[in-house]
Amino acid sequence: CPMLYFDHSATTPLRSEVKELMQSINEAYYGNPSSIYALGRKARSIIETARKQVANAIGASSDQILFTSSGTEANNQVLWTLIFSSKKHVIASAIEHPAILKVLNNLGPLGVSHTLLPVNNSGIVNLSALVPALQKDTGLISIMLANNEVGSIQPIEEIVRIVGQYNIPVHTDAVQTLGKIPIDINSLGVDFLSLSAHKFYGPKGVGVLFVKDKKKIKSLMIGGSQESGLRAGTENVAGIAGLGLAAKLAKDKLSSHSEHLKKLETIFRKKLGKINPNLVFHGDHHHCLPGLISLSFPGQKADILMAKLDRYGLAVSSGSACSAGTVTPSAVLKAMNVDDSLNTATLRISFGTGNTRDDVEELLSGLKKALKP
């Protein structure tokens, strides 16, 4: 049976316009972008068009956009650059994606230390902990723009303002946000920002690193001189073109898309309360991504609920990682002081552009069935 998909925070389907563009480029423009004959020049111009589209979507200039293979790679490039810095201390939040937290753990033995800022029960960084965490050798602050599990939007502008006088670069992992909330590099004030195409209806395997000043970043992939010498390797031309168009569409459709997500979320929240009044919602109701809901069903187990919903043709994810039949509590919810029994009873539902009111009704009836003893 066809699946109803409610896990858009994990990945999104390709927009049809993006799919068509990528297909035509793969067929017609197979030249190496570094080649100087016409086929190569055409491939190069396709990449530069995409660079403009991405820059335009976030208010940057084209020469500040680097293409990577993923948001994960973009995050890694910023963090690994610290090995070459004289200031080797990083401040991050306790609820960052593993593509930040695990990297920091790996950098420890190489002399890069870190401090994690706590978050409140709504998953918002505790700003009063920021200045006390600063050290003489703090070389980077990395705080996500919005959390992937609970959707809480972090006060990045405020963080940039607080550390402005200390001249410390700020990175934000904005992978969850493009097309859901406005992103403007100038109002955010950050030095680095990461994006990933497959989170905004673009292809998998293509990401972006915005770099305010290219002198402040080192290459992670070494070889040819692609991407201003900052990311070696022959470019994924069709993937980059797909990312560019997806970024343009995300920007153009921002208000209608976020309204659509909010509408579905409102219907879902209202009706779900009637099915199960003991529900616990996680995240910040005022500062959150539209269409992302993290909720716990007291007394239930997330993996069992997910398996039942999967049988009914409904795709949702859990707040926690299920590995080898054991449910480990989510580190994000732990940092938000959610106790383990609620933590392992948490589902994450994230709506997308293709979802309808009827889909929401299907999900509600599926949950009703799954919750029956």
Coordinates of C-alpha atoms in Angstrom, one line a residue:
C1 CA 0.0 0.0 0.0
P2 CA 1.3 3.5 -0.6
M3 CA 2.7 5.1 2.5
L4 CA 1.5 8.4 3.9
Y5 CA 4.7 10.3 4.8
F6 CA 5.0 12.3 8.0
D7 CA 8.8 12.4 8.5
H8 CA 9.8 15.5 6.5
S9 CA 12.4 16.4 9.1
A10 CA 14.3 13.3 8.1
T11 CA 14.1 13.9 4.4
T12 CA 11.8 15.3 1.8
P13 CA 10.7 14.0 -1.6
L14 CA 12.2 15.7 -4.7
R15 CA 10.0 18.5 -6.2
S16 CA 9.0 17.5 -9.7
E17 CA 10.6 20.6 -11.2
V18 CA 13.9 19.7 -9.5
K19 CA 13.7 16.1 -10.7
E20 CA 13.1 17.2 -14.3
L21 CA 16.0 19.7 -14.2
M22 CA 18.4 17.2 -12.8
Q23 CA 17.4 14.6 -15.4
S24 CA 18.0 17.0 -18.3
I25 CA 21.4 18.1 -17.0
N26 CA 22.5 14.5 -16.5
E27 CA 21.6 13.7 -20.0
A28 CA 22.8 16.7 -21.9
Y29 CA 25.5 18.4 -19.9
Y30 CA 28.0 15.7 -18.8
G31 CA 31.1 17.9 -19.3
N32 CA 33.6 18.4 -16.4
P33 CA 33.1 21.9 -15.1
S34 CA 36.9 22.4 -15.0
S35 CA 37.2 21.8 -18.8
I36 CA 37.6 24.8 -21.0
Y37 CA 35.6 23.6 -24.1
A38 CA 31.9 24.4 -24.5
L39 CA 30.5 21.3 -22.7
G40 CA 32.7 22.1 -19.6
R41 CA 31.8 25.8 -19.7
K42 CA 28.1 25.0 -19.8
A43 CA 28.5 22.7 -16.7
R44 CA 30.4 25.5 -15.0
S45 CA 27.6 28.0 -15.8
I46 CA 25.0 25.6 -14.4
I47 CA 26.9 25.5 -11.1
E48 CA 27.3 29.3 -10.9
T49 CA 23.5 29.8 -11.6
A50 CA 22.8 27.5 -8.6
R51 CA 25.3 29.4 -6.5
K52 CA 23.4 32.6 -7.2
Q53 CA 20.0 30.9 -6.4
V54 CA 21.3 29.7 -3.0
A55 CA 22.9 33.1 -2.2
N56 CA 19.6 34.8 -3.1
A57 CA 17.6 32.5 -0.9
I58 CA 19.6 33.4 2.2
G59 CA 20.6 37.0 1.4
A60 CA 24.3 36.2 0.8
S61 CA 26.5 37.0 -2.1
S62 CA 27.5 34.2 -4.6
D63 CA 31.1 34.1 -3.6
Q64 CA 30.1 33.2 0.0
I65 CA 28.5 30.0 -1.0
L66 CA 30.4 26.7 -1.0
F67 CA 28.9 23.4 -2.3
T68 CA 29.5 20.3 -0.2
S69 CA 28.1 16.7 -0.2
S70 CA 25.9 17.3 2.8
G71 CA 25.0 19.5 5.8
T72 CA 27.2 17.0 7.8
E73 CA 30.2 17.8 5.6
A74 CA 29.5 21.6 5.9
N75 CA 29.5 21.3 9.7
N76 CA 32.6 19.2 9.7
Q77 CA 34.5 21.7 7.6
V78 CA 33.8 24.5 10.0
L79 CA 34.8 22.5 13.1
W80 CA 37.9 20.8 11.6
T81 CA 39.2 24.3 10.6
L82 CA 39.8 24.8 14.4
I83 CA 42.8 22.4 14.2
F84 CA 44.6 25.2 12.4
S85 CA 43.5 28.0 14.7
S86 CA 45.4 29.3 17.7
K87 CA 42.0 29.4 19.6
K88 CA 40.9 25.8 20.0
H89 CA 37.9 26.1 22.3
V90 CA 34.3 25.7 20.9
I91 CA 31.0 26.5 22.6
A92 CA 28.0 24.5 21.3
S93 CA 24.5 23.7 22.7
A94 CA 23.7 20.4 24.4
I95 CA 21.0 19.7 21.7
E96 CA 23.2 20.0 18.5
H97 CA 23.0 17.3 15.8
P98 CA 25.5 14.5 16.0
A99 CA 27.2 16.1 13.0
I100 CA 28.4 18.7 15.6
L101 CA 28.5 16.8 18.9
K102 CA 30.3 13.7 17.6
V103 CA 32.8 15.8 15.7
L104 CA 33.6 17.8 18.8
N105 CA 34.2 14.5 20.7
N106 CA 36.6 13.4 17.9
L107 CA 38.4 16.7 18.0
G108 CA 39.1 16.4 21.7
P109 CA 42.3 14.3 21.4
L110 CA 43.5 16.7 18.7
G111 CA 43.5 19.6 21.2
V112 CA 40.1 21.2 20.4
S113 CA 38.1 21.4 23.6
H114 CA 34.4 22.3 24.0
T115 CA 31.7 23.5 26.4
L116 CA 28.1 22.6 25.9
L117 CA 25.5 25.2 26.9
P118 CA 22.4 23.8 28.6
V119 CA 18.9 24.4 27.3
N120 CA 15.6 25.0 29.1
N121 CA 12.7 22.6 29.2
S122 CA 11.4 24.0 25.9
G123 CA 14.7 23.3 24.2
I124 CA 15.9 26.9 23.9
V125 CA 19.6 27.6 24.7
N126 CA 20.2 29.3 28.1
L127 CA 21.7 32.6 27.1
S128 CA 22.8 33.4 30.6
A129 CA 25.3 30.5 30.4
L130 CA 27.0 31.9 27.3
V131 CA 29.3 34.6 28.6
P132 CA 30.5 32.5 31.6
A133 CA 31.4 29.7 29.1
L134 CA 33.7 32.0 27.1
Q135 CA 37.4 31.3 27.5
K136 CA 40.5 33.2 26.3
D137 CA 40.9 30.6 23.5
T138 CA 37.3 30.3 22.4
G139 CA 37.6 30.2 18.6
L140 CA 34.0 29.3 17.6
I141 CA 30.4 29.3 18.8
S142 CA 28.2 26.7 17.0
I143 CA 24.5 26.8 17.8
M144 CA 21.8 25.3 15.5
L145 CA 19.1 27.6 14.1
A146 CA 16.3 25.1 14.8
N147 CA 16.4 21.7 16.4
N148 CA 15.7 18.6 14.3
E149 CA 13.8 16.7 17.0
V150 CA 11.6 19.3 18.8
G151 CA 11.7 22.2 16.3
S152 CA 12.8 24.9 18.8
I153 CA 14.3 28.0 17.1
Q154 CA 17.4 29.3 18.8
P155 CA 18.1 33.0 19.4
I156 CA 21.0 33.3 17.0
E157 CA 20.8 37.1 16.5
E158 CA 21.0 37.5 20.2
I159 CA 23.9 35.1 20.5
V160 CA 25.8 37.0 17.7
R161 CA 25.0 40.3 19.5
I162 CA 26.3 39.0 22.9
V163 CA 29.6 37.8 21.5
G164 CA 30.1 40.6 19.1
Q165 CA 32.5 42.5 21.4
Y166 CA 34.7 39.4 21.8
N167 CA 35.2 38.9 18.0
I168 CA 34.4 35.2 18.1
P169 CA 33.0 33.6 14.8
V170 CA 29.5 32.1 15.0
H171 CA 28.3 29.1 13.1
T172 CA 24.7 27.9 12.8
D173 CA 23.5 24.6 11.5
A174 CA 20.4 25.7 9.6
V175 CA 19.7 22.4 8.0
Q176 CA 16.1 22.2 9.2
T177 CA 15.0 25.7 8.3
L178 CA 15.1 26.7 4.6
G179 CA 11.6 27.0 3.3
K180 CA 10.0 26.9 6.8
I181 CA 11.2 30.2 8.3
P182 CA 12.9 33.2 6.7
I183 CA 16.8 33.0 6.6
D184 CA 18.6 36.2 6.2
I185 CA 22.4 36.1 6.6
N186 CA 22.6 39.8 7.4
S187 CA 20.0 39.9 10.2
L188 CA 21.4 36.6 11.6
G189 CA 24.9 38.0 11.6
V190 CA 26.6 34.6 11.5
D191 CA 30.0 33.8 10.0
F192 CA 29.1 30.3 8.8
L193 CA 25.8 28.6 8.1
S194 CA 25.1 25.0 6.9
L195 CA 22.3 23.7 4.7
S196 CA 21.3 20.4 3.1
A197 CA 19.3 20.1 -0.1
H198 CA 17.3 17.0 0.8
K199 CA 15.6 18.9 3.7
F200 CA 13.9 21.3 1.3
Y201 CA 12.7 19.0 -1.5
G202 CA 16.1 18.9 -3.3
P203 CA 18.4 15.9 -3.9
K204 CA 20.3 13.9 -1.2
G205 CA 24.1 14.1 -1.2
V206 CA 24.4 17.9 -1.8
G207 CA 24.9 20.6 0.9
V208 CA 25.9 24.2 1.3
L209 CA 28.3 26.0 3.6
F210 CA 27.9 29.8 3.7
V211 CA 31.2 31.4 4.6
K212 CA 31.2 35.2 5.3
D213 CA 35.0 35.4 4.8
K214 CA 36.8 32.6 2.9
K215 CA 40.1 33.4 4.7
K216 CA 38.5 32.0 7.9
I217 CA 38.0 28.4 6.5
K218 CA 40.2 25.6 5.5
S219 CA 39.6 22.8 3.0
L220 CA 38.5 19.4 4.3
M221 CA 38.7 17.7 0.9
I222 CA 42.1 18.2 -0.7
G223 CA 43.0 17.8 -4.3
G224 CA 41.9 20.0 -7.2
S225 CA 41.1 23.7 -6.9
Q226 CA 37.3 23.4 -7.1
E227 CA 35.1 25.7 -4.9
S228 CA 37.7 28.4 -4.7
G229 CA 40.2 25.8 -3.5
L230 CA 38.1 25.0 -0.5
R231 CA 36.4 21.8 -1.6
A232 CA 38.3 19.5 -4.0
G233 CA 36.6 17.0 -6.2
T234 CA 34.7 17.2 -9.5
E235 CA 31.4 18.8 -8.8
N236 CA 28.1 17.0 -8.7
V237 CA 26.6 19.3 -11.5
A238 CA 23.1 17.9 -11.6
G239 CA 22.8 17.7 -7.8
I240 CA 24.1 21.3 -7.4
A241 CA 21.6 22.5 -10.0
G242 CA 18.8 20.6 -8.2
L243 CA 19.9 22.2 -4.9
G244 CA 19.9 25.7 -6.5
L245 CA 16.3 25.3 -7.9
A246 CA 15.1 23.8 -4.6
A247 CA 16.5 26.7 -2.7
K248 CA 14.9 29.2 -5.0
L249 CA 11.5 27.5 -4.7
A250 CA 11.9 27.2 -0.9
K251 CA 12.4 31.0 -0.8
D252 CA 9.6 31.8 -3.3
K253 CA 7.0 29.5 -1.6
L254 CA 8.1 30.3 2.0
S255 CA 4.9 32.0 3.2
S256 CA 2.4 29.6 1.5
H257 CA 4.4 26.5 2.6
S258 CA 4.8 27.6 6.2
E259 CA 1.0 28.5 6.4
H260 CA 0.2 25.1 5.0
L261 CA 2.3 23.4 7.6
K262 CA 0.9 25.5 10.5
K263 CA -2.7 24.7 9.3
L264 CA -2.0 20.9 9.3
E265 CA -0.3 21.1 12.7
T266 CA -3.2 23.1 14.3
I267 CA -5.8 20.5 13.1
F268 CA -3.6 17.6 14.3
R269 CA -2.9 19.1 17.7
K270 CA -6.6 20.0 18.3
K271 CA -8.0 16.6 17.4
L272 CA -5.2 14.6 19.0
G273 CA -6.0 16.1 22.4
K274 CA -9.5 14.6 22.2
I275 CA -8.0 11.1 21.4
N276 CA -5.5 11.2 24.3
P277 CA -5.7 14.0 26.9
N278 CA -2.6 12.8 28.7
L279 CA -0.3 13.7 25.8
V280 CA 2.9 15.7 26.5
F281 CA 4.1 18.0 23.8
H282 CA 7.8 19.0 23.7
G283 CA 9.4 22.2 22.4
D284 CA 8.7 25.9 22.5
H285 CA 5.2 26.9 21.3
H286 CA 6.2 30.4 20.3
H287 CA 9.6 29.8 18.8
C288 CA 9.3 26.6 16.7
L289 CA 9.3 25.3 13.2
P290 CA 5.9 25.0 11.6
G291 CA 4.6 21.5 11.1
L292 CA 7.1 19.7 13.4
I293 CA 5.5 18.0 16.5
S294 CA 7.4 16.1 19.2
L295 CA 5.0 14.4 21.6
S296 CA 5.0 11.7 24.2
F297 CA 2.3 9.1 24.9
P298 CA 2.7 8.2 28.6
G299 CA 2.9 4.5 29.2
Q300 CA 3.7 3.6 25.6
K301 CA 6.9 2.6 23.8
A302 CA 7.8 4.6 20.7
D303 CA 9.3 1.7 18.8
I304 CA 6.0 -0.3 19.2
L305 CA 3.9 2.7 18.2
M306 CA 6.1 3.3 15.1
A307 CA 5.9 -0.4 14.1
K308 CA 2.1 -0.3 14.3
L309 CA 1.8 2.9 12.4
D310 CA 4.2 1.5 9.8
R311 CA 1.9 -1.5 9.4
Y312 CA -1.0 0.9 8.8
G313 CA 1.0 2.6 6.0
L314 CA 1.9 5.7 8.1
A315 CA 5.6 6.9 8.3
V316 CA 6.6 8.8 11.4
S317 CA 9.8 8.8 13.4
S318 CA 10.6 8.5 17.1
G319 CA 12.3 11.0 19.3
S320 CA 14.8 8.4 20.2
A321 CA 17.1 6.1 18.3
C322 CA 15.9 2.5 18.0
S323 CA 18.9 0.2 17.6
A324 CA 18.9 -3.6 17.8
G325 CA 15.5 -3.7 19.5
T326 CA 16.4 -1.4 22.4
V327 CA 15.2 2.1 22.6
T328 CA 17.8 4.5 23.8
P329 CA 16.5 7.8 25.2
S330 CA 17.0 10.9 23.0
A331 CA 19.9 13.0 24.1
V332 CA 17.9 16.1 23.0
L333 CA 15.0 15.3 25.3
K334 CA 17.4 14.3 28.1
A335 CA 18.9 17.8 27.8
M336 CA 15.4 19.2 28.1
N337 CA 14.9 17.3 31.4
V338 CA 12.4 14.9 30.0
D339 CA 12.4 11.7 32.1
D340 CA 13.4 8.4 30.4
S341 CA 9.9 6.8 30.5
L342 CA 8.4 9.8 28.6
N343 CA 11.5 10.1 26.4
T344 CA 11.2 6.6 25.0
A345 CA 7.4 7.2 24.5
T346 CA 8.1 10.0 22.1
L347 CA 7.1 10.3 18.4
R348 CA 8.2 13.0 16.0
I349 CA 5.7 14.0 13.3
S350 CA 6.8 16.4 10.6
F351 CA 4.4 17.5 7.9
G352 CA 5.4 18.5 4.3
T353 CA 4.2 20.2 1.2
G354 CA 2.4 17.0 -0.1
N355 CA 0.4 16.3 3.0
T356 CA -3.4 17.1 3.1
R357 CA -6.1 17.4 5.7
D358 CA -7.2 13.9 4.7
D359 CA -3.7 12.6 5.5
V360 CA -3.9 14.2 8.9
E361 CA -7.3 12.4 9.5
E362 CA -5.7 9.1 8.4
L363 CA -2.8 9.7 10.9
L364 CA -5.2 10.5 13.7
S365 CA -7.2 7.4 13.1
G366 CA -4.0 5.3 12.9
L367 CA -2.8 6.7 16.2
K368 CA -6.2 6.0 17.8
K369 CA -5.9 2.4 16.6
A370 CA -2.2 2.1 17.7
L371 CA -3.0 3.4 21.2
K372 CA -5.7 0.8 21.9
P373 CA -4.6 -1.7 24.4

